[in-house]
mmCIF file of C-alpha atoms and ligand atoms in Angstrom:
data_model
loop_
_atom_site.group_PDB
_atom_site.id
_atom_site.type_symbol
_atom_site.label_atom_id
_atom_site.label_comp_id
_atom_site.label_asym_id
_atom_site.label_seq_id
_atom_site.Cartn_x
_atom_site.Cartn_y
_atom_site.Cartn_z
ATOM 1 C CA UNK A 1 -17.122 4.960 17.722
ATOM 2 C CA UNK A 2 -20.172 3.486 19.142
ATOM 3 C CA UNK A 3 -19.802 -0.028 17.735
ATOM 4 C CA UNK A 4 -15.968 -0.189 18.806
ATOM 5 C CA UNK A 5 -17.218 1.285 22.466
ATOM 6 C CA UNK A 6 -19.512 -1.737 22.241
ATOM 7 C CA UNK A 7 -17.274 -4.437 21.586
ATOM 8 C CA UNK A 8 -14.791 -3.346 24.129
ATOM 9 C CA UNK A 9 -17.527 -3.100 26.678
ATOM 10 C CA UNK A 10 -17.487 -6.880 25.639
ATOM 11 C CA UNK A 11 -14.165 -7.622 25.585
ATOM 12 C CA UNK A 12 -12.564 -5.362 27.624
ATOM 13 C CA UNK A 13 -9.849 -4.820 25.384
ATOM 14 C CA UNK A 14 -8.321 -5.364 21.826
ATOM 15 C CA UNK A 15 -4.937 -5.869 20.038
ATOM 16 C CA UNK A 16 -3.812 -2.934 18.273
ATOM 17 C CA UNK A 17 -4.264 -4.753 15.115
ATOM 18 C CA UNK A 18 -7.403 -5.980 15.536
ATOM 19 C CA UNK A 19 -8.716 -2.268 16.341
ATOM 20 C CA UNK A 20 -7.044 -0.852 13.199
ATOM 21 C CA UNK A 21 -9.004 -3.971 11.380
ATOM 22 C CA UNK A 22 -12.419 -2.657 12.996
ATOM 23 C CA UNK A 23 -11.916 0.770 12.378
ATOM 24 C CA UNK A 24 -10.771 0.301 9.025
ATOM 25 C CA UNK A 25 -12.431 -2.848 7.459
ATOM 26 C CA UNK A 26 -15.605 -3.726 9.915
ATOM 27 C CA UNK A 27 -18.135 -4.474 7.216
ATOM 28 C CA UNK A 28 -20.887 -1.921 8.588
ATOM 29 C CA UNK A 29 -18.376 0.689 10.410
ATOM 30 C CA UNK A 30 -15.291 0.590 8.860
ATOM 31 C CA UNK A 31 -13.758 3.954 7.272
ATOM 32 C CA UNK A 32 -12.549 1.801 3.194
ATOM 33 C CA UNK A 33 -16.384 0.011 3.805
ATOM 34 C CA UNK A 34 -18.935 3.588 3.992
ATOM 35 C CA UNK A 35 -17.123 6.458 2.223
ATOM 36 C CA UNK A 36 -14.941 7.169 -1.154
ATOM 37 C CA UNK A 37 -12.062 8.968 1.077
ATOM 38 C CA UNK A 38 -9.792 9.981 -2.051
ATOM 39 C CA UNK A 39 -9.658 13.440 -3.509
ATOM 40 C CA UNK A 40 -9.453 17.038 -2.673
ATOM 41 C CA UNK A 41 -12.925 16.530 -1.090
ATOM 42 C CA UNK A 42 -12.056 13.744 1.002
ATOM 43 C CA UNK A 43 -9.501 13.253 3.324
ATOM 44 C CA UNK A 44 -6.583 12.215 1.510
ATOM 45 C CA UNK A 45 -4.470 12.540 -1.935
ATOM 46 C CA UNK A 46 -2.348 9.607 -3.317
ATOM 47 C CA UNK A 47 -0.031 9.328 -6.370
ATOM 48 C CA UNK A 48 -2.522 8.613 -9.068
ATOM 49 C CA UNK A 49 -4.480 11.666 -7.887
ATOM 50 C CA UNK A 50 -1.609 14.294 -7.782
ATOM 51 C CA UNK A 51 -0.864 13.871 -12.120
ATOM 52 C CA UNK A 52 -1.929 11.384 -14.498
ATOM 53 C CA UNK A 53 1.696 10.475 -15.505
ATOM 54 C CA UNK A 54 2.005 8.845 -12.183
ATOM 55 C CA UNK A 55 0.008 6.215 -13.762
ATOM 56 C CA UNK A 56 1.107 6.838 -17.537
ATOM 57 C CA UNK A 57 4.832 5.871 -16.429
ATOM 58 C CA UNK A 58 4.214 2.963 -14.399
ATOM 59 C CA UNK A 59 2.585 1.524 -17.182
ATOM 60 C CA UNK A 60 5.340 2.070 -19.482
ATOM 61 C CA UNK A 61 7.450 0.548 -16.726
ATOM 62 C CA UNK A 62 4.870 -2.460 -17.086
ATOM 63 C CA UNK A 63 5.393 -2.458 -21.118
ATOM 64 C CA UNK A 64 9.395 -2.517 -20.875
ATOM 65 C CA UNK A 65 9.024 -5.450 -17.739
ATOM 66 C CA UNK A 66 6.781 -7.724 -20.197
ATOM 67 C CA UNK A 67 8.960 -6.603 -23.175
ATOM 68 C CA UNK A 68 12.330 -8.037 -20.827
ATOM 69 C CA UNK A 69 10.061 -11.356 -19.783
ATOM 70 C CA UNK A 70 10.208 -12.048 -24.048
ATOM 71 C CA UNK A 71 6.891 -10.462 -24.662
ATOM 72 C CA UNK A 72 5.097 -14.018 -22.698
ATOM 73 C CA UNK A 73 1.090 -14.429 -24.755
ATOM 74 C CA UNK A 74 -0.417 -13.615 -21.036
ATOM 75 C CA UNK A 75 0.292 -11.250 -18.740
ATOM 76 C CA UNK A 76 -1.581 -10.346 -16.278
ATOM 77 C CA UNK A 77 -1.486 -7.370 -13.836
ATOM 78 C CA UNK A 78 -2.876 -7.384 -10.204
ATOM 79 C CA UNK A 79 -3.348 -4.180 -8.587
ATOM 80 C CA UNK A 80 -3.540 -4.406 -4.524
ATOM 81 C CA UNK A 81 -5.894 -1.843 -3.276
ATOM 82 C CA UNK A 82 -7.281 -0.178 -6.009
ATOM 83 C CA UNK A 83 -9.139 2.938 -4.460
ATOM 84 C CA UNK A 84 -11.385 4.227 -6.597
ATOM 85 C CA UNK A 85 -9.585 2.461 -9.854
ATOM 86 C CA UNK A 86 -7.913 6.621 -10.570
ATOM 87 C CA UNK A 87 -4.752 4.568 -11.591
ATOM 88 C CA UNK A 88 -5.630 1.276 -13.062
ATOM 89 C CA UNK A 89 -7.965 4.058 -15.769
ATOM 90 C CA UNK A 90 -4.382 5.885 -16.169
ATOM 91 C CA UNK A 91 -2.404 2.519 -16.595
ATOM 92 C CA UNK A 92 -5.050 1.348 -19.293
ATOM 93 C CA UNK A 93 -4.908 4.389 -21.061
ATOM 94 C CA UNK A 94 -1.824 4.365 -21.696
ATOM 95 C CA UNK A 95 -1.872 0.326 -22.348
ATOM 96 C CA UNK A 96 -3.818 0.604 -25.277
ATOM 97 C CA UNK A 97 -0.930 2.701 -27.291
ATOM 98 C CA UNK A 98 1.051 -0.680 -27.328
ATOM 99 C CA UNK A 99 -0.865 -2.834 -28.894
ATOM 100 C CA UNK A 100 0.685 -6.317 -28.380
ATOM 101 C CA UNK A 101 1.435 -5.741 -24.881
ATOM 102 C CA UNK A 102 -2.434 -4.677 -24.618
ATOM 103 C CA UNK A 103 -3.449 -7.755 -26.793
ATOM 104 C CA UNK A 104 -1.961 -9.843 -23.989
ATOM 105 C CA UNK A 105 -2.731 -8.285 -20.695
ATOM 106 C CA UNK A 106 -5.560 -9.083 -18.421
ATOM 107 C CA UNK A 107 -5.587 -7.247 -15.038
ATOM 108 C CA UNK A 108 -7.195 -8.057 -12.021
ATOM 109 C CA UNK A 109 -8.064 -5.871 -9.048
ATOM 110 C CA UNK A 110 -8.190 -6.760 -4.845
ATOM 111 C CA UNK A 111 -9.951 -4.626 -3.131
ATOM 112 C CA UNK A 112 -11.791 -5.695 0.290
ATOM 113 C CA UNK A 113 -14.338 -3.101 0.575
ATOM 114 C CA UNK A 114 -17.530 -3.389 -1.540
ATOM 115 C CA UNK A 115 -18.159 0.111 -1.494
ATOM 116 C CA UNK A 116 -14.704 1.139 -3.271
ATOM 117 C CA UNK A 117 -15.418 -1.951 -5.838
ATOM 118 C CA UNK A 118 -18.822 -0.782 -6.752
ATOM 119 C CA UNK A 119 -16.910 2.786 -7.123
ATOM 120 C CA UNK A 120 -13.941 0.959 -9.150
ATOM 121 C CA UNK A 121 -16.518 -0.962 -11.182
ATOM 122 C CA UNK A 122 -18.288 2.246 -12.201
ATOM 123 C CA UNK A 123 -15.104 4.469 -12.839
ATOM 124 C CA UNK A 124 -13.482 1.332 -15.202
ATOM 125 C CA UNK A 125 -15.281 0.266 -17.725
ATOM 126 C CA UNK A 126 -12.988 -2.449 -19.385
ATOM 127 C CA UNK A 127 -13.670 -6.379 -19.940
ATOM 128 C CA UNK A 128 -9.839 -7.116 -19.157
ATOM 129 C CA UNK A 129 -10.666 -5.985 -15.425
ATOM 130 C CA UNK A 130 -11.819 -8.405 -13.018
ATOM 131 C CA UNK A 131 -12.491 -8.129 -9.306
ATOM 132 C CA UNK A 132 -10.464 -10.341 -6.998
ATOM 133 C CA UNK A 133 -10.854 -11.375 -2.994
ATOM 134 C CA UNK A 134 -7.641 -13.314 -1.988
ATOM 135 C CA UNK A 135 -4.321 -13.728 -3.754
ATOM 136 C CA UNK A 136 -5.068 -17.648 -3.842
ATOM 137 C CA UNK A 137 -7.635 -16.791 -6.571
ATOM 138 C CA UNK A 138 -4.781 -15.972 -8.845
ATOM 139 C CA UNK A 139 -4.009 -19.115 -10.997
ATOM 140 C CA UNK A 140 -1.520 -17.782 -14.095
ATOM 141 C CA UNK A 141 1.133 -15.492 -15.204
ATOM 142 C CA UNK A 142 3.543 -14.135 -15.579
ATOM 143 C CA UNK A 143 2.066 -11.612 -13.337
ATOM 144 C CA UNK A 144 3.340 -8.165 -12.243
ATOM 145 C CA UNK A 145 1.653 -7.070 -8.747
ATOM 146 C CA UNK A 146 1.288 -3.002 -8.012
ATOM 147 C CA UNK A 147 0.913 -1.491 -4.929
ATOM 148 C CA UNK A 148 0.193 2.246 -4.086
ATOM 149 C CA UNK A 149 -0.328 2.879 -0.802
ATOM 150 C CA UNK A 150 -1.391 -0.252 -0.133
ATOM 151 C CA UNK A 151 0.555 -2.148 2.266
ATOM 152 C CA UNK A 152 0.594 1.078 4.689
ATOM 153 C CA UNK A 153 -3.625 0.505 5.432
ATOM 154 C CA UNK A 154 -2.830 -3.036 6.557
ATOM 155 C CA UNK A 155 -3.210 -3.839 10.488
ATOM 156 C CA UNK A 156 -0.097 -3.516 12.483
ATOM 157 C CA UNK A 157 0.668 -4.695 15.996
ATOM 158 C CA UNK A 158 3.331 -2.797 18.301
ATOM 159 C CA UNK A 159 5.348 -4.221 21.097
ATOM 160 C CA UNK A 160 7.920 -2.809 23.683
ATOM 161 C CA UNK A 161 10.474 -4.180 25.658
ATOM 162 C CA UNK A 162 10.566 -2.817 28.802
ATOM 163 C CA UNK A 163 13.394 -4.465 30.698
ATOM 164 C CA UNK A 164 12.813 -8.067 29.612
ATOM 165 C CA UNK A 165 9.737 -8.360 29.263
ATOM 166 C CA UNK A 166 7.607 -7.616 26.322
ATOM 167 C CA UNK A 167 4.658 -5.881 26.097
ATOM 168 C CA UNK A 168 2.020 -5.236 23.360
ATOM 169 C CA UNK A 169 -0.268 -2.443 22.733
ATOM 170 C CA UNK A 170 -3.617 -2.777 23.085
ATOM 171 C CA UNK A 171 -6.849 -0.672 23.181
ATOM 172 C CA UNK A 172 -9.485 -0.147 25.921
ATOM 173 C CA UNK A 173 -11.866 1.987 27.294
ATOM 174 C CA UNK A 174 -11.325 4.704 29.901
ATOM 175 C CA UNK A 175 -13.207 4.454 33.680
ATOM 176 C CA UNK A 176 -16.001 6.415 32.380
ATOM 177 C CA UNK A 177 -16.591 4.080 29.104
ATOM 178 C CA UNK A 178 -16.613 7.002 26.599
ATOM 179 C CA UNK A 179 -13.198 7.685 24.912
ATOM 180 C CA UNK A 180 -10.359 5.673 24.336
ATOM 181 C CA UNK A 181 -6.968 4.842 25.434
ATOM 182 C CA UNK A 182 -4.035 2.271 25.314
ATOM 183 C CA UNK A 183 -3.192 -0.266 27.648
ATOM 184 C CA UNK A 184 -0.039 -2.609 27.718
ATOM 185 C CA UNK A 185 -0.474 -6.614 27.819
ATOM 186 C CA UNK A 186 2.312 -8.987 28.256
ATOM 187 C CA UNK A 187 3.194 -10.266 24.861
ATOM 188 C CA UNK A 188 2.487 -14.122 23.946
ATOM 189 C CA UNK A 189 5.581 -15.978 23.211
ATOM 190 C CA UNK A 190 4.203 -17.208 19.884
ATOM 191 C CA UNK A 191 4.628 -12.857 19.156
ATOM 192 C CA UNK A 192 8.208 -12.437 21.205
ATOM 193 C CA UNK A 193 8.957 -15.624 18.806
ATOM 194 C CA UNK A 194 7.742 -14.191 15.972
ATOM 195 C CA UNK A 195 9.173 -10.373 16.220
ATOM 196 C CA UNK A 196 12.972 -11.875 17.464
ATOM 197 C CA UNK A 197 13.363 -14.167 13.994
ATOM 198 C CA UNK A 198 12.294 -11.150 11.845
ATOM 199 C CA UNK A 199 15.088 -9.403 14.040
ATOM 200 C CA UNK A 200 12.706 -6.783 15.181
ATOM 201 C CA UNK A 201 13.777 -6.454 18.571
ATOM 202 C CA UNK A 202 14.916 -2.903 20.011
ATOM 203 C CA UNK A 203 15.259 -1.978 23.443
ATOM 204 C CA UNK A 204 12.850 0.807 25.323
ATOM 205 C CA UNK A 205 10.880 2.135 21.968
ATOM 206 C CA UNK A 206 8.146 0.720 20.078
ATOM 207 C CA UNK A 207 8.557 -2.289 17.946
ATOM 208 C CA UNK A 208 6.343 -1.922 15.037
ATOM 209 C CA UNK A 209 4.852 -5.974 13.603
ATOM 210 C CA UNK A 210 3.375 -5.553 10.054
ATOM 211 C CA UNK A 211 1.640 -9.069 10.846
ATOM 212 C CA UNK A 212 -1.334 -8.766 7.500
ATOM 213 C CA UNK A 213 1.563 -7.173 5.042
ATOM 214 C CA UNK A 214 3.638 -10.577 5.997
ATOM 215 C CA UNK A 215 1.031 -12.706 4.861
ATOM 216 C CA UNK A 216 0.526 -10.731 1.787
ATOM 217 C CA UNK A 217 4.250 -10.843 0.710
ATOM 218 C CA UNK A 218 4.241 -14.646 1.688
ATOM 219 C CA UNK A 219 1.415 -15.623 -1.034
ATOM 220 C CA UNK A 220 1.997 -13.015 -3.457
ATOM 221 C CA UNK A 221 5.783 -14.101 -3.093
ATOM 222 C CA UNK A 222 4.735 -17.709 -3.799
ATOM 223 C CA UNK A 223 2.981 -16.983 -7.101
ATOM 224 C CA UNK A 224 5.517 -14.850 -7.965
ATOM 225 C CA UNK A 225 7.616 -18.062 -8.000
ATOM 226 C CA UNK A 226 4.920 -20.611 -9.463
ATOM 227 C CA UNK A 227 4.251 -18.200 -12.665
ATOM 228 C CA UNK A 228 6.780 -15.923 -13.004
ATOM 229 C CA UNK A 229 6.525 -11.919 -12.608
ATOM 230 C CA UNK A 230 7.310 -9.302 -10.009
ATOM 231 C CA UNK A 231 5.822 -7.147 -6.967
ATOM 232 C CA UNK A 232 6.482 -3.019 -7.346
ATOM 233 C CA UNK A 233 5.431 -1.346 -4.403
ATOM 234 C CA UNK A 234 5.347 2.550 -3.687
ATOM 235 C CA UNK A 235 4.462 3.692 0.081
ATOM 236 C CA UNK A 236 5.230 5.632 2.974
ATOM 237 C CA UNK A 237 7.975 4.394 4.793
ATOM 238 C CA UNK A 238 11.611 4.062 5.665
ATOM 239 C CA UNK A 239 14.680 1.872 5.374
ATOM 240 C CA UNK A 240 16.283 2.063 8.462
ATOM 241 C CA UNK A 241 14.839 0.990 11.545
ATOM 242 C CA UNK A 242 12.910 3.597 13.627
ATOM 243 C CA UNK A 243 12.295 1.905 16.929
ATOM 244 C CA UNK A 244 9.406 4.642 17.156
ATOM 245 C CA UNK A 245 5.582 4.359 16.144
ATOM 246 C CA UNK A 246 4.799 5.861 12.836
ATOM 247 C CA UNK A 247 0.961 5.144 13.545
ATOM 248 C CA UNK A 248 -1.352 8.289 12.459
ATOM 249 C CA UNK A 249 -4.510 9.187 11.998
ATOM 250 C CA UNK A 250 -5.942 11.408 9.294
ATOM 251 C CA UNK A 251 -8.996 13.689 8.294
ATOM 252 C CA UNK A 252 -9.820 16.005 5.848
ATOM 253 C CA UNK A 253 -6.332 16.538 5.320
ATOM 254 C CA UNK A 254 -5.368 16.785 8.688
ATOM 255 C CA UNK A 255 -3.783 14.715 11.456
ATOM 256 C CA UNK A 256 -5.609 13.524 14.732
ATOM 257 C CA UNK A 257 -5.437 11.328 17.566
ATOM 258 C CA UNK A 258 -5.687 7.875 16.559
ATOM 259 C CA UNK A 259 -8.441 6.681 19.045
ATOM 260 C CA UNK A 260 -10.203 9.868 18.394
ATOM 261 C CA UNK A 261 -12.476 9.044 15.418
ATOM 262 C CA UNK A 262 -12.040 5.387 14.525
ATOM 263 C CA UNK A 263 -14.194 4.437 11.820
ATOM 264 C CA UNK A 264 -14.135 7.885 10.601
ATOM 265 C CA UNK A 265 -10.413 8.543 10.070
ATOM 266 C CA UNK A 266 -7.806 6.541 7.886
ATOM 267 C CA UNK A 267 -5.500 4.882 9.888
ATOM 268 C CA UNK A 268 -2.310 4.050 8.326
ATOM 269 C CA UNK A 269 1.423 3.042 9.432
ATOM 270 C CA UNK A 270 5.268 3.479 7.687
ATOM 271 C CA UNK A 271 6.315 0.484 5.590
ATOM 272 C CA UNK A 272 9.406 -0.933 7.236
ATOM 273 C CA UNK A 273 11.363 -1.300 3.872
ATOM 274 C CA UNK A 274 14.311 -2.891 4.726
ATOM 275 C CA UNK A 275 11.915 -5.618 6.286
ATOM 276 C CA UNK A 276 10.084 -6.527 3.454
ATOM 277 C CA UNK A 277 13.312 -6.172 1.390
ATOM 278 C CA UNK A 278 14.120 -9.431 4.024
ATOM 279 C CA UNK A 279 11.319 -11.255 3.775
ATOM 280 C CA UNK A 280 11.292 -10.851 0.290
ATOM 281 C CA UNK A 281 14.961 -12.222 -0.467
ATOM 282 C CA UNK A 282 14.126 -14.870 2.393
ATOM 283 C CA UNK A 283 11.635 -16.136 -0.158
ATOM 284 C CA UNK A 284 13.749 -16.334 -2.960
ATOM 285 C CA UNK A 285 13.184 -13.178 -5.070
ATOM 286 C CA UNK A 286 15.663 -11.219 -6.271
ATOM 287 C CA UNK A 287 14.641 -8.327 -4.908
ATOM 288 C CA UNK A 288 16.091 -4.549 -6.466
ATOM 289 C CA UNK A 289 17.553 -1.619 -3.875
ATOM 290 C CA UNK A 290 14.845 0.210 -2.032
ATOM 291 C CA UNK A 291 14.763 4.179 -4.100
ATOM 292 C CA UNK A 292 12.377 6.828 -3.451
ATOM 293 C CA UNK A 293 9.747 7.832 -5.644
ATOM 294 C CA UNK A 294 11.266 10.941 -7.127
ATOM 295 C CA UNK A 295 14.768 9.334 -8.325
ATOM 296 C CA UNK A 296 12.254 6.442 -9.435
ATOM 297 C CA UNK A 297 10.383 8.465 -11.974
ATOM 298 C CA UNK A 298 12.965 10.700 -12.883
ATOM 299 C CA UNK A 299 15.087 7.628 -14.067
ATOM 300 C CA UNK A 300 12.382 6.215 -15.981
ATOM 301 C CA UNK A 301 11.724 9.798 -17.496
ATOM 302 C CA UNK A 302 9.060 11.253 -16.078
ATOM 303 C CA UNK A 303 10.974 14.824 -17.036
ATOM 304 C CA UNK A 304 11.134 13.927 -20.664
ATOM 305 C CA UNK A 305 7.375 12.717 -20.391
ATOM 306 C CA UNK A 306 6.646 16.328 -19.528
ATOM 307 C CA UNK A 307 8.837 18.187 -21.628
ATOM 308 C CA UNK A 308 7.510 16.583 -24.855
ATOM 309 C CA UNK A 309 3.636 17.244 -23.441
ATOM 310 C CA UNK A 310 4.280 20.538 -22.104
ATOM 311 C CA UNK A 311 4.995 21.418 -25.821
ATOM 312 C CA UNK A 312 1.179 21.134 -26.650
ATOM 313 C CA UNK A 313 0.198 22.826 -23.847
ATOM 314 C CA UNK A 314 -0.896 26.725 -22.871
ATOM 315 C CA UNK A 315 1.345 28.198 -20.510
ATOM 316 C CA UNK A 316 -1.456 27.453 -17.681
ATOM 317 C CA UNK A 317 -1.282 24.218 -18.339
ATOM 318 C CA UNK A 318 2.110 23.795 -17.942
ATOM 319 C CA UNK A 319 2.160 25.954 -14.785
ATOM 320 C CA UNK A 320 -0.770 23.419 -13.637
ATOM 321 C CA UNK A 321 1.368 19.922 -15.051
ATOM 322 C CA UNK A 322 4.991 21.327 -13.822
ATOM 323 C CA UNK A 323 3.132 21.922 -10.296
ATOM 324 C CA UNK A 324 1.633 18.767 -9.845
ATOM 325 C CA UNK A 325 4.991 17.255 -10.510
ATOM 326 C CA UNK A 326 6.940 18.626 -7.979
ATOM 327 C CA UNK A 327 5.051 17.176 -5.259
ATOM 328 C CA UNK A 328 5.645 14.038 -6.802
ATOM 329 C CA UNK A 329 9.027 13.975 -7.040
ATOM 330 C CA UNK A 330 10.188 16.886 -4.470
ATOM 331 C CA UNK A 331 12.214 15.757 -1.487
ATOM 332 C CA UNK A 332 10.054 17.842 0.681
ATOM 333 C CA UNK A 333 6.877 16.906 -0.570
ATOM 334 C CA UNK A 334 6.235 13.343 -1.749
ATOM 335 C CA UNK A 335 9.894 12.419 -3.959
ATOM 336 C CA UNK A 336 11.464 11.279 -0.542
ATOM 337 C CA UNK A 337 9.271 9.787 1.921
ATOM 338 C CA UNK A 338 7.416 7.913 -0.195
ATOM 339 C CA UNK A 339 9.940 4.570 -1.570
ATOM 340 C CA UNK A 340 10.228 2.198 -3.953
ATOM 341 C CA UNK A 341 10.845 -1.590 -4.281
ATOM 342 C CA UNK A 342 10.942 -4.049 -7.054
ATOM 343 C CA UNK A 343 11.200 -7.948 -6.207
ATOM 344 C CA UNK A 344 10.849 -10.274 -8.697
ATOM 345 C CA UNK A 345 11.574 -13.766 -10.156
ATOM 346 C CA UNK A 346 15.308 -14.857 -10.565
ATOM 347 C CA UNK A 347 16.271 -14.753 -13.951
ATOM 348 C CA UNK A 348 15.367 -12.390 -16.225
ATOM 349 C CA UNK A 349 17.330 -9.392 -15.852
ATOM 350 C CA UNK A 350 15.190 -6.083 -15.325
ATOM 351 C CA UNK A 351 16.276 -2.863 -13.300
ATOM 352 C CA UNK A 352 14.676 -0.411 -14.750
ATOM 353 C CA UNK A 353 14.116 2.779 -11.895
ATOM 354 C CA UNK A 354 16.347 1.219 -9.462
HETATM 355 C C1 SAM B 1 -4.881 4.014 0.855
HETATM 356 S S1 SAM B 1 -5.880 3.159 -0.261
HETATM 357 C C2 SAM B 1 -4.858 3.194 -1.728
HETATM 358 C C3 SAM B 1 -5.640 3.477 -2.960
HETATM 359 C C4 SAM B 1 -4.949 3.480 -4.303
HETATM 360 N N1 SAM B 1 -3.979 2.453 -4.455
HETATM 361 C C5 SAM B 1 -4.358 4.834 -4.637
HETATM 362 O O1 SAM B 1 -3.165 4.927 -4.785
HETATM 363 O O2 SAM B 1 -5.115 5.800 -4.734
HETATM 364 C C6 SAM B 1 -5.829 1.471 0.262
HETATM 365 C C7 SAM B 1 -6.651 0.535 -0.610
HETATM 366 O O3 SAM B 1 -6.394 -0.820 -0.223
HETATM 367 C C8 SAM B 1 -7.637 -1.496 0.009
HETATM 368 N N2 SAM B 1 -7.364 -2.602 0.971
HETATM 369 C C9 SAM B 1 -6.918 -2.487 2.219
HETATM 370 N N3 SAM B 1 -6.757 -3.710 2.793
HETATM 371 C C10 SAM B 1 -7.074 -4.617 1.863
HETATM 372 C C11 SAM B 1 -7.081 -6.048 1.836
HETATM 373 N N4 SAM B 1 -6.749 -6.774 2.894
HETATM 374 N N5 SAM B 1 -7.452 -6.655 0.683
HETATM 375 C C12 SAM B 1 -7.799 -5.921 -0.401
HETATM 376 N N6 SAM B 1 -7.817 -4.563 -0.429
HETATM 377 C C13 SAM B 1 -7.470 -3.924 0.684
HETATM 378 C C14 SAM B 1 -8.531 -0.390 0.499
HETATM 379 O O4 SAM B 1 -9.893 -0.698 0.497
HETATM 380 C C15 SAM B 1 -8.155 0.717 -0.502
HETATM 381 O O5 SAM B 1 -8.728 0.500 -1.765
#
């Protein structure tokens, strides 16, 4: 809190985005750059950390994608926001049962915060991973880029038109300089440009820009093309436009303000599906239907995966596995809310989940 009451006392105030970068990603302060935040001890629980055949299925999803693509001598696999590597140790486990797709596969990870990598780097212990910083680093394929929860802790901006003119959030300080608030700016025209060719435009409620996931889908799309391979992502978010913020804030489990604890609290946003379904096809992928997470695993057998362990197992066990499951896939819990998209290459022919 101090060092963003600091920089406003400077500045006087900030883009949204750029406050979501400093809370989240300032190299001293930031929440991903001090403090493992996964887990029942920390303040939230993804996928990979509800059941281990979150990870065991994707990666037979991986197997049957390379096994469509002709079985290529290389594949690699770039995971976007690794955490503390819980799924890329689930993916290789289950990697190593097929031999000739493990033979061939290097993986790679991107992860912006040192402190996570150092985590990652002592939680994996496998010469196939490597650490990456920017997509541009990536210089072969065919590769398949996964995303948990990943796009949703990327900066957002938010605009509103009020009348005709737009306006776009900011953050500032209050009179007496010690909390927090937002403040509305007139919007540059380079943003009002921007926001009406992505067809973002609403009237009254909040316009939600995803400005750093756009840049990410515009490189990863364009190696995508170069070398072949595809982009699965699984995140919060929707497929029809809200016209409300889906900002929140969240710690130790629970929800807060979002200007009460920056630094200290995750700060994350819905992924505005049918958008990056857009921008994807705009840059030439053929890009699958958007699903949800629980029809996703359930198609690629996720149910079967169980039944056959569950066999092995004591009847705590099962109670434990068949619990865990159900808020993966459950509409109420994380089957629904959480989607699913697949863009890849044109040309080879690969559904599989959707
Ligand atoms: C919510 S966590 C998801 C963790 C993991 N995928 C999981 O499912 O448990 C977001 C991850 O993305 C990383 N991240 C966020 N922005 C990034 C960026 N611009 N480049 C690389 N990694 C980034 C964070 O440090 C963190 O590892």
């Amino acid at each position: 809190m101090k060092k963003i009451i600091k920089i406003l006392k400077e500045k006087k105030s900030i883009p949204l985005d750029k406050f979501i970068d400093i809370s989240l990603y300032d190299k001293k302060f930031g929440y991903y750059m001090k403090k493992n935040p996964f887990g029942k001890d920390g303040d939230f629980i993804t996928s990979p950390f509800v059941s281990g055949l979150f990870g065991e299925m994707l990666a037979i999803w991986c197997v049957a994608y390379w096994e469509q693509m002709q079985k290529p001598k290389k594949i690699l696999l770039v995971e976007l926001g690794p955490g503390d590597g819980t799924l890329c140790n689930d993916l290789l486990k289950t990697f190593k049962q097929f031999k000739n797709f493990y033979n061939s596969l290097e993986i790679n990870l991107l992860e912006i915060s040192d402190k996570l990598k150092n985590i990652q780097k002592n939680n994996i212990s496998n010469k196939k991973v490597r650490w990456i910083k920017k997509i541009n680093q990536i210089n072969y394929g065919p590769v398949i880029f996964l995303a948990n929860e990943f796009f949703d802790s990327l900066p957002v901006k938010q605009i509103y038109k009020r009348k005709k003119i737009f306006l776009e959030k900011y953050v500032t300080l209050t009179n007496n300089k010690e909390k927090l608030k937002f403040l509305h700016k007139k919007a540059n025209r380079y943003l009002i440009k921007n926001i009406k060719n992505l067809n973002l435009i609403s009237t009254g409620n909040t316009i939600e820009y995803p400005i750093e996931a756009i840049k990410f889908l515009g490189s990863i799309s364009k190696k995508i093309n170069k070398f072949d391979g595809g982009l699965l992502i699984f995140d919060y978010g929707y497929k029809i436009k809200k016209n409300k913020s889906t900002l929140q804030s969240v710690k130790r489990h629970k929800y807060l303000d979002v200007l009460l604890k920056p630094g200290n609290s995750d700060i994350t946003s819905h992924v505005n599906f049918k958008l990056f379904h857009k921008i994807l096809s705009k840059n030439k992928l053929d890009v699958k239907k958007i699903t949800e997470q629980g029809e996703f695993l359930k198609k690629i057998g996720i149910l079967e995966r169980a039944n056959i362990l569950s066999k092995k197992m004591t009847f705590k066990e099962k109670a434990n596995m068949y619990f865990r499951l159900k808020r993966l896939l459950d509409i109420s819990q994380m089957g629904n809310i959480f989607k699913v998209m697949f863009a890849k290459k044109k040309g080879v022919n690969f559904s599989l989940g959707f």
